[in-house]
Short mmCIF file of C-alpha atoms in Angstrom, two decimals:
data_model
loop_
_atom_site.label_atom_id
_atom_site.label_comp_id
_atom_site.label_asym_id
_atom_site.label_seq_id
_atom_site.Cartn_x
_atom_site.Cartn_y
_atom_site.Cartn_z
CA UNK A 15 -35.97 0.61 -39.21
CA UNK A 16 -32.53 2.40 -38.37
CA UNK A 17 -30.34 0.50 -36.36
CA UNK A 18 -29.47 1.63 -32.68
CA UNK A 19 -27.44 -0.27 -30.25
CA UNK A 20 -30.40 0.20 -27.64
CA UNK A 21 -33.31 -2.70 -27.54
CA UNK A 22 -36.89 -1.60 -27.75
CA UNK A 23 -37.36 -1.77 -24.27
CA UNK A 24 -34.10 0.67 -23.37
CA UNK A 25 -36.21 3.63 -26.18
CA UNK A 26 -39.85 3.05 -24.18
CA UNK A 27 -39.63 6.57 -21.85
CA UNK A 28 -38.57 5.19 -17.82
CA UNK A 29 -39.54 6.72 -14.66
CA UNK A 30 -37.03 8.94 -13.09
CA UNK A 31 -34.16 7.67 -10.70
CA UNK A 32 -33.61 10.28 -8.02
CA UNK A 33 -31.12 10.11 -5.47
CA UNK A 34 -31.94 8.67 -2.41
CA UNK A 35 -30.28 10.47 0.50
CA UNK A 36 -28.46 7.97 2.94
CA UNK A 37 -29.39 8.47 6.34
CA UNK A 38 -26.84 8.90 9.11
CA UNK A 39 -24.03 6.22 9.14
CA UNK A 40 -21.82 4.61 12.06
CA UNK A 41 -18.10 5.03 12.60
CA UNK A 42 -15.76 2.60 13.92
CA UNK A 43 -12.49 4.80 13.96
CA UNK A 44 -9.48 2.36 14.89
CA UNK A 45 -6.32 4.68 16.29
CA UNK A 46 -3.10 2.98 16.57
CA UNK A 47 0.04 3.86 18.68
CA UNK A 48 2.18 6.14 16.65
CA UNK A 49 5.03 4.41 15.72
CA UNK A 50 7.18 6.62 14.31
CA UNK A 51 10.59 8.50 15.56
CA UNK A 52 9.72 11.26 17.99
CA UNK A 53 5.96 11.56 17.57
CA UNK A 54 4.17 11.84 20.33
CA UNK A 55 0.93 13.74 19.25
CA UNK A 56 -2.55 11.90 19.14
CA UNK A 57 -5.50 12.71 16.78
CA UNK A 58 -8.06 12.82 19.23
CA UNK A 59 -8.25 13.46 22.95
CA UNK A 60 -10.72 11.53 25.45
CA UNK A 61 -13.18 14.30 24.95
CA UNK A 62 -13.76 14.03 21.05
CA UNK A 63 -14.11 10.42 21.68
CA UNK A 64 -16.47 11.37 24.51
CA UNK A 65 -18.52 13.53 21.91
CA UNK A 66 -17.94 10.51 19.07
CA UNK A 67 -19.24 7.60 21.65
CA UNK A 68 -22.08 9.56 22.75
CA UNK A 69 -23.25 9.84 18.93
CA UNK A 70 -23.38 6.09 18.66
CA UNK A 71 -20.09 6.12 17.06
CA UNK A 72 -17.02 2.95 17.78
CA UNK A 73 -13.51 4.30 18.83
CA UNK A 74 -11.00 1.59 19.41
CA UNK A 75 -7.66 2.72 20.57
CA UNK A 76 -3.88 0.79 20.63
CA UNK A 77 -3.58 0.44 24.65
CA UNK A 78 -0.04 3.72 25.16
CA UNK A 79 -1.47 5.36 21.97
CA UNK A 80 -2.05 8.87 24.48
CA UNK A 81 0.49 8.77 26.80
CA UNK A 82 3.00 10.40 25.31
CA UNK A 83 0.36 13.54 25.18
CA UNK A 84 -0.33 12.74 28.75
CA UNK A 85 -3.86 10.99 27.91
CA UNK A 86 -4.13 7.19 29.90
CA UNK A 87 -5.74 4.24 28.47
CA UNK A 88 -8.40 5.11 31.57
CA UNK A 89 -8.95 8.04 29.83
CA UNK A 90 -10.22 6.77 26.76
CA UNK A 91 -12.03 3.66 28.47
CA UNK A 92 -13.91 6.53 30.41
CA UNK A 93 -14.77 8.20 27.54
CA UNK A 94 -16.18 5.61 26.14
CA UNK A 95 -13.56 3.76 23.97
CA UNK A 96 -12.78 0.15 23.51
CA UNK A 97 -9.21 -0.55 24.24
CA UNK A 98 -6.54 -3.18 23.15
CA UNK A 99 -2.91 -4.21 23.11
CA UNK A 100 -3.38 -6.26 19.85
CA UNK A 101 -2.17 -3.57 16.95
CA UNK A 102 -3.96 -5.73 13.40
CA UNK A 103 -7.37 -5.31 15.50
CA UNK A 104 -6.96 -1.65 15.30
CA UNK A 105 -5.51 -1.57 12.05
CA UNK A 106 -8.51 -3.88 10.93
CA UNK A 107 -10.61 -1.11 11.75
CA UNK A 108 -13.24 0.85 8.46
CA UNK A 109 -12.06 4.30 9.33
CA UNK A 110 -7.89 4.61 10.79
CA UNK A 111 -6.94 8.01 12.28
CA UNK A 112 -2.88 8.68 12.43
CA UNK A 113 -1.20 11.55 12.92
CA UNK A 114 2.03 10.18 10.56
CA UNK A 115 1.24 8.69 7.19
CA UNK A 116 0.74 4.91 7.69
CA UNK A 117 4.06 2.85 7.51
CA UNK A 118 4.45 0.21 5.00
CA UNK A 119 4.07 -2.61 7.52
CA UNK A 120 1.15 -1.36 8.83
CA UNK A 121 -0.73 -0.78 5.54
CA UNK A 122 -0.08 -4.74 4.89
CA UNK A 123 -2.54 -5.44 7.61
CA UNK A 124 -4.56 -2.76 6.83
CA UNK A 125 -8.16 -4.22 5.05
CA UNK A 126 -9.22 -3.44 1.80
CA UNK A 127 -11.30 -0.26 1.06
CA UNK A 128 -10.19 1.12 4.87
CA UNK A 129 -10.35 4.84 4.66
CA UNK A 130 -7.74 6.91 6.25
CA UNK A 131 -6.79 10.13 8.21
CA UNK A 132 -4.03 11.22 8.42
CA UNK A 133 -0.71 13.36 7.67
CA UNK A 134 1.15 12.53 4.58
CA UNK A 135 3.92 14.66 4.75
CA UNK A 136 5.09 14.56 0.93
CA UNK A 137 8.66 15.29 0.83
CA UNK A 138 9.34 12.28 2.80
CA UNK A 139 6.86 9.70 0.99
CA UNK A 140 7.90 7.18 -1.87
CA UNK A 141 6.44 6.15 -4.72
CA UNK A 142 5.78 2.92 -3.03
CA UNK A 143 3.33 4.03 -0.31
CA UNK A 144 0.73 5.43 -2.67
CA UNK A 145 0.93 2.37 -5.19
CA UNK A 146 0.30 -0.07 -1.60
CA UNK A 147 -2.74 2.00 -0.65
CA UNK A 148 -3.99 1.74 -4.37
CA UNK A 149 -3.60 -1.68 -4.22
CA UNK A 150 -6.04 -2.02 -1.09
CA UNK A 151 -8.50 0.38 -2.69
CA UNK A 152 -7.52 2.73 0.21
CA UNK A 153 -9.50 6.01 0.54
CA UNK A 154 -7.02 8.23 2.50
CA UNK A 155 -7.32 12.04 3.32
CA UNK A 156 -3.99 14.52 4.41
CA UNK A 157 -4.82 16.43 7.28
CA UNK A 158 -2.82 19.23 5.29
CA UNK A 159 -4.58 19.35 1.92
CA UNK A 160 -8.24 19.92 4.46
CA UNK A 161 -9.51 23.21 3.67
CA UNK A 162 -11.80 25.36 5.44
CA UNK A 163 -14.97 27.29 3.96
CA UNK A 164 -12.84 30.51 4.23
CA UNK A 165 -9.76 28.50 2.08
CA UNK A 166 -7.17 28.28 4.29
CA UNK A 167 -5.57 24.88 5.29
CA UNK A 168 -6.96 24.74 9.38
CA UNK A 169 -4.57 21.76 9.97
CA UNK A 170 -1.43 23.41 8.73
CA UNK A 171 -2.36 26.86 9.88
CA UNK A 172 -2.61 26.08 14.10
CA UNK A 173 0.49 23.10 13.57
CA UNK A 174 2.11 26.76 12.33
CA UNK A 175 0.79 29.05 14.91
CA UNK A 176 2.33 26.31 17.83
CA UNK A 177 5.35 26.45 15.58
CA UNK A 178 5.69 30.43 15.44
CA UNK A 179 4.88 30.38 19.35
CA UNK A 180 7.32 27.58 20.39
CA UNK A 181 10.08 29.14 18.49
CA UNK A 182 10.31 32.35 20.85
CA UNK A 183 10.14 30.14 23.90
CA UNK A 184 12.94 27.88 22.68
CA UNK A 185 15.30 30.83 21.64
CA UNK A 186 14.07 32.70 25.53
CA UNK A 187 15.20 28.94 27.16
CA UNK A 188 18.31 28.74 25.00
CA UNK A 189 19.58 32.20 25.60
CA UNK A 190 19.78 31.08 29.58
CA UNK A 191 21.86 28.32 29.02
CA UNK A 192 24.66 29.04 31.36
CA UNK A 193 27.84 27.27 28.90
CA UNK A 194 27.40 29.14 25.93
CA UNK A 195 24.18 31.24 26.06
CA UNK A 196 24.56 35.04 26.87
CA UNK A 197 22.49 35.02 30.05
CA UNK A 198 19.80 37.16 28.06
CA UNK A 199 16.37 37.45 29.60
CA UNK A 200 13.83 37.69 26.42
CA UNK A 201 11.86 40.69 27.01
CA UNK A 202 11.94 44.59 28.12
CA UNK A 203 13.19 45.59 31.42
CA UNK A 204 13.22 48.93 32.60
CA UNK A 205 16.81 50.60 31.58
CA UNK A 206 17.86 47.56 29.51
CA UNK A 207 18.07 47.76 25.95
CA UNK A 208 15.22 45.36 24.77
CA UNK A 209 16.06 41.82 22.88
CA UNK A 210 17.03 42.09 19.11
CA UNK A 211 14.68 39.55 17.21
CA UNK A 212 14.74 38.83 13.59
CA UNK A 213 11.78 37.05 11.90
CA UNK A 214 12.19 35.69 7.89
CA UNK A 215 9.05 34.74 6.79
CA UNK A 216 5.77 36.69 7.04
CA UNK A 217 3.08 33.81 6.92
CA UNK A 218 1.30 32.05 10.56
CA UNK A 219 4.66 30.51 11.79
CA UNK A 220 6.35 34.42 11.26
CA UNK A 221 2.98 35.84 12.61
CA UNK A 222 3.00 33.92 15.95
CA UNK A 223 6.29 33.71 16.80
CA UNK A 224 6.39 38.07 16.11
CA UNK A 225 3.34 38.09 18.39
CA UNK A 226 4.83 36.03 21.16
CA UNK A 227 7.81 37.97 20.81
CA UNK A 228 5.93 41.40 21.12
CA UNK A 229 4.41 40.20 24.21
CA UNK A 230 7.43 39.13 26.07
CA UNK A 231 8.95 42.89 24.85
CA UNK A 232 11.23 42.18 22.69
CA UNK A 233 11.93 44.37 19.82
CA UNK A 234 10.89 42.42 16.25
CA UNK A 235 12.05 42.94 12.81
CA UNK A 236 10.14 41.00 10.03
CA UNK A 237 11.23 40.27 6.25
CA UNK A 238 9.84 39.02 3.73
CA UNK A 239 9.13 39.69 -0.19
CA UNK A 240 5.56 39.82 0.10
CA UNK A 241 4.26 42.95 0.94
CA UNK A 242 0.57 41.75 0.79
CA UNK A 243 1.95 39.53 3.77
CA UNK A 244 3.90 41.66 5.47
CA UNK A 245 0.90 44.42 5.19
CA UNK A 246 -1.54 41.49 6.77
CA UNK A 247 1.31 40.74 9.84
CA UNK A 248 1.11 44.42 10.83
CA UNK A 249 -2.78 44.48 10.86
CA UNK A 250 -2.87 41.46 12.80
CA UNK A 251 -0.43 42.60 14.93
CA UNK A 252 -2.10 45.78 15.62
CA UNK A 253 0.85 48.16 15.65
CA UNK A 254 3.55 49.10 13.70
CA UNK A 255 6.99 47.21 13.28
CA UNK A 256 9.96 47.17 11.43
CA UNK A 257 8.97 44.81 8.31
CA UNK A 258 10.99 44.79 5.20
CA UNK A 259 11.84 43.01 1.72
CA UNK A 260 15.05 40.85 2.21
CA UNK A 261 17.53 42.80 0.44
CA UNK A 262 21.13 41.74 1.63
CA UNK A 263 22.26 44.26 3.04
CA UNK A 264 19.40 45.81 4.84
CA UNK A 265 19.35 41.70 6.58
CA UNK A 266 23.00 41.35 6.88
CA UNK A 267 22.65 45.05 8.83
CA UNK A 268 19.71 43.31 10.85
CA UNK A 269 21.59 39.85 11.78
CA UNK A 270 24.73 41.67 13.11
CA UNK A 271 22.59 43.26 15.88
CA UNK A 272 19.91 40.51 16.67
CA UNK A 273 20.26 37.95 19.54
CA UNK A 274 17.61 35.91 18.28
CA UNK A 275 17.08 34.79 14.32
CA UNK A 276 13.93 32.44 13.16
CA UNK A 277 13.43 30.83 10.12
CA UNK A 278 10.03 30.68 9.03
CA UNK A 279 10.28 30.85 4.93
CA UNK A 280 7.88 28.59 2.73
CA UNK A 281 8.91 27.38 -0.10
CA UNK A 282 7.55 25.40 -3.41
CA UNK A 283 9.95 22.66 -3.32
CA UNK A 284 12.34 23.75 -0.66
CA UNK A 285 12.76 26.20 1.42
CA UNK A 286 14.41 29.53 -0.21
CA UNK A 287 18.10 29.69 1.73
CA UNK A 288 17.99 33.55 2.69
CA UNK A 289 20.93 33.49 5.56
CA UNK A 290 24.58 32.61 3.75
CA UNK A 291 27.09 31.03 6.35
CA UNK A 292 28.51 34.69 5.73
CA UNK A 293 25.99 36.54 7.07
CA UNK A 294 25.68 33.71 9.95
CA UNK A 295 29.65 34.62 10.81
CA UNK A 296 28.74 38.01 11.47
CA UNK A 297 26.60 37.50 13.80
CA UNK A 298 26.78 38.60 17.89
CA UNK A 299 28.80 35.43 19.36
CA UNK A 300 26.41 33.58 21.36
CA UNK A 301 23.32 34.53 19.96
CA UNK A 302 20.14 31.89 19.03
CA UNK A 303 19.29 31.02 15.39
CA UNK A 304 15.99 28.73 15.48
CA UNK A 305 15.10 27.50 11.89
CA UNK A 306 11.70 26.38 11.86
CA UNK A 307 11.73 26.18 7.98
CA UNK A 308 14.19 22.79 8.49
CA UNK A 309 11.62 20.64 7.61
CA UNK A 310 11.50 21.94 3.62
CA UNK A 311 15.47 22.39 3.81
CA UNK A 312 15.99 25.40 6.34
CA UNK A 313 16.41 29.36 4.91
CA UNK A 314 20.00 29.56 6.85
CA UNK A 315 22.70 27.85 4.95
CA UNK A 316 24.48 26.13 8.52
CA UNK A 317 21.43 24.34 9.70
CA UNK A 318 21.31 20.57 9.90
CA UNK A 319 18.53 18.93 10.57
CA UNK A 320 18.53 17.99 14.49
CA UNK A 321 16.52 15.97 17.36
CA UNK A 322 14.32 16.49 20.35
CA UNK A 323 16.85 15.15 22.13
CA UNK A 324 20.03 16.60 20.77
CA UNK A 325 18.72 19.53 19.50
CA UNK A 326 21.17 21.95 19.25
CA UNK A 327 24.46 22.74 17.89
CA UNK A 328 26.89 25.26 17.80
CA UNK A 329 28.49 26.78 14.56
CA UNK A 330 30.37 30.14 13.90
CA UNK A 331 29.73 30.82 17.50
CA UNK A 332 26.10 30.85 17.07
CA UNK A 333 23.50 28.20 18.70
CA UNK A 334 21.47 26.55 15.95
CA UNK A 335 18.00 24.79 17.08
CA UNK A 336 16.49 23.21 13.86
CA UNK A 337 14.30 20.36 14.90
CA UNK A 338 11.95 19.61 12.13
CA UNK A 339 8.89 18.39 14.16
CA UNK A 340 8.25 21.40 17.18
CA UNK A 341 4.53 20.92 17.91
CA UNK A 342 5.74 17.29 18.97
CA UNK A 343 7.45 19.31 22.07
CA UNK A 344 4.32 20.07 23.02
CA UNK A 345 2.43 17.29 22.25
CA UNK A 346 -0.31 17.99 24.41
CA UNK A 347 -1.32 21.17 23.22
CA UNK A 348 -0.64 19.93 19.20
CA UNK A 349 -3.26 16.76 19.91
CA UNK A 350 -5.71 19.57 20.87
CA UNK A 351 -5.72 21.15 18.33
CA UNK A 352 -5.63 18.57 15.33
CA UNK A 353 -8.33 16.70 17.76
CA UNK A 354 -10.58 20.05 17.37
CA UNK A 355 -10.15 20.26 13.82
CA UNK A 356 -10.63 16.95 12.64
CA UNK A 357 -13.68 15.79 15.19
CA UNK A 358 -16.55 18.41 13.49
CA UNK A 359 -15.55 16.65 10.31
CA UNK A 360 -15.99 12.95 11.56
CA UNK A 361 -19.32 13.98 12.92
CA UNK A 362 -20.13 15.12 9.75
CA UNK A 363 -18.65 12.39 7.42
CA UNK A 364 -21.44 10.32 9.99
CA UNK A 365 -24.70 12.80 9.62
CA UNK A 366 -24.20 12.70 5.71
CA UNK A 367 -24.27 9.09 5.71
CA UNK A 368 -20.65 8.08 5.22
CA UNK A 369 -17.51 9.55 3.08
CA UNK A 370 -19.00 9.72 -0.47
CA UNK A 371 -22.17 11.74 0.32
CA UNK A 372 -19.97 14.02 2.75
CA UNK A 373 -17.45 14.38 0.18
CA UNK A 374 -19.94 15.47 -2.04
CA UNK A 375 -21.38 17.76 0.51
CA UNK A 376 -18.12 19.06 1.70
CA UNK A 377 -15.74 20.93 -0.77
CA UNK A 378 -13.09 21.56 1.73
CA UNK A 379 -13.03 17.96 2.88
CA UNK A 380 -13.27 16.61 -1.05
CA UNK A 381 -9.77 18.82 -0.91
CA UNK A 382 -8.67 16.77 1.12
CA UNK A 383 -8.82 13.40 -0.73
CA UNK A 384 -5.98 12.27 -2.11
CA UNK A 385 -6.90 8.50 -3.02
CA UNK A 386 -10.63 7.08 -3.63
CA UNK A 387 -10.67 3.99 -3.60
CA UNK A 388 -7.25 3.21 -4.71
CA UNK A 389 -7.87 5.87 -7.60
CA UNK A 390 -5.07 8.96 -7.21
CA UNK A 391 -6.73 12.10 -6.83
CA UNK A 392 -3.82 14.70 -6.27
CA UNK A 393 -2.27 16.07 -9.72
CA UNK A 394 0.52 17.41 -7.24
CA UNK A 395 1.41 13.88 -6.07
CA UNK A 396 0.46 12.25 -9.43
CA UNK A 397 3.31 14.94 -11.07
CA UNK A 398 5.91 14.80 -8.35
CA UNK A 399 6.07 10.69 -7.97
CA UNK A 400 4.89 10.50 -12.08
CA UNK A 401 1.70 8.52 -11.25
CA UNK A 402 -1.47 8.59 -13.21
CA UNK A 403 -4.19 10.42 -11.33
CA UNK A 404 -7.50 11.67 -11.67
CA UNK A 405 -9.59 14.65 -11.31
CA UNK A 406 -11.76 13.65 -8.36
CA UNK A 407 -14.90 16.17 -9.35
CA UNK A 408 -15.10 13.36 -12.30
CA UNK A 409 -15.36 10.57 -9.83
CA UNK A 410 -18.22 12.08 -7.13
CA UNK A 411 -20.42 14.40 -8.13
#
């Protein structure tokens, strides 16, 4: 007889195992005050918790954790959540929903295999946050990396579309500003010479902010060196503006005659810096430069990162608004939307019987994975911080 590293009762033929589909499972979703500098966004509002509650699901929530989104504890209660003052009970929770990545204190109390929601804004994470949740056997999930069956990121795409809208409304509010603004109205009156505004970037945050422009009257110049993208702004837009490549001199001609610049350039790593303090110099005295793009570095080369509450400065003559986080202005309308997005899902993650099956299910939410149980998923993160990772379609399947 040959030998074979199976006994005889291993080669005898065995019924087949199939899979036995879990049935629905129960959430207990713990949401803790956010803790850190200037956010004031929530993940979900008092009616996704209605609609979670109501489908036999737990919500506990840190007692403040809406208020700065204009959401009271009562609120919540109503809609059917449990609240409390005592932050480890929340953090104790299965399931944690933040909108920042969790800070290093709070993953201590964190329990083992907890999974987690949130943001995990990359360029400002260290090495040490991913090797703590490992160490727990976290499962966590970025908000940003979530796609959508069509393949777009829904998360990043609306945080950019309140981005792109803000950013007219701040330049409009800035340009009234009696000390050094001009005293412009943003828009088109009758016998005036319509506002000059100059958009860099042709992707959601370029889109919406041209849009809001448009509607206000104001007259819009795009660039950008995608024409695929620029061709896509004008068919959303539904008429025809001026869009461009940025050549120097073409922008430089541009700049000189706008009262209103935004930034709104992605990047790889950074942020591409488009706007030389030369071009900046030129500029009309007096006239707005709001660099969304601050966040990945900024595309004009005088902005410095700034705060809701100082957030201007003035350089060259020029006002500079370049606060990194802008849908935290309007926190209200930013916890809408990421409460929208992210409550189908939760529902879901429930009906398919917890977060393996639905990851299995769920391509777009399987994007979204970036540690399984303490196992890095992400080859981007695994590169970038030089951490071993794995291909998660080898891990469920």
């Amino acid at each position: 007889m040959s030998l074979t590293p199976f006994t005889k009762q291993q080669l005898l033929p065995q019924e087949e195992k199939l899979e036995v589909y879990r049935h629905k499972s129960e959430l207990f979703i713990g949401i803790p005050k956010e803790t850190s500098y200037q956010e004031r966004r929530i993940c979900l509002t008092p009616d996704a918790v209605n609609s979670l509650t109501s489908h036999g699901h737990k919500v506990m929530i840190e007692s403040g954790a809406g208020l700065s989104s204009s959401y009271t504890d009562k609120e919540f209660s109503d809609a059917g959540a449990t609240i409390t003052k005592d932050t480890k009970k929340v953090l104790s929770c299965p399931m944690i929903l933040k909108v920042e990545p969790l800070t290093m204190e709070e993953i201590a109390l964190v329990n083992s295999n907890t999974i987690v929601i949130s943001a995990i804004q990359l360029k400002t994470r260290k090495k040490e946050y991913f090797e703590a949740l490992s160490k727990k056997k976290i499962t966590a999930l970025a908000f940003e990396y979530i796609k959508d069956e069509d393949g777009s990121y829904p998360a990043v795409k609306s945080l950019s579309e309140i981005a792109g809208t803000a950013s007219v409304l701040i330049a409009a509010e800035l340009m009234i500003n009696n000390q050094f603004g001009k005293g412009l109205l943003l828009g088109n009156i009758t016998g005036v010479p319509p506002t000059d505004v100059v958009i860099l970037g042709a992707g959601t945050v370029g889109e919406f902010a041209a849009k809001t422009a448009l509607g206000l009257g104001a007259h819009v110049k795009v660039f950008d060196n995608s024409i695929t993208k620029l061709r896509r702004l004008q068919n959303n837009l539904n008429q025809r503006i001026f869009t461009s490549t940025i050549q120097p001199k073409s922008l430089l001609k541009a700049l000189r005659r706008c009262d209103v610049a935004i930034g709104a350039m992605r990047g790889k790593e950074r942020c591409p810096v488009v706007v030389t303090e030369t071009m900046v110099e030129h500029m009309k005295k007096g006239a707005v430069i709001v660099d969304v793009s601050i966040d990945t570095g900024g595309c004009f080369e005088t902005s410095e990162v700034t705060t809701h509450e100082s957030p201007t400065f003035i350089k060259n003559n020029i006002i500079h608004y370049c606060v990194p986080n802008i849908p935290s202005r309007y926190s209200k309308t930013a916890s809408l939307s990421i409460s929208n997005i992210i409550t189908p899902y939760l529902l879901q993650i429930a009906e398919d019987g917890g977060i393996e099956s639905a990851i299995r299910c769920n391509k777009g939410l399987k994007n979204g994975v970036y540690l399984y149980h303490g196992i890095l998923t992400n080859k981007a993160i695994g590169d970038w911080f030089n951490l071993p990772d794995n291909d998660i379609n080898l891990i469920v399947f």
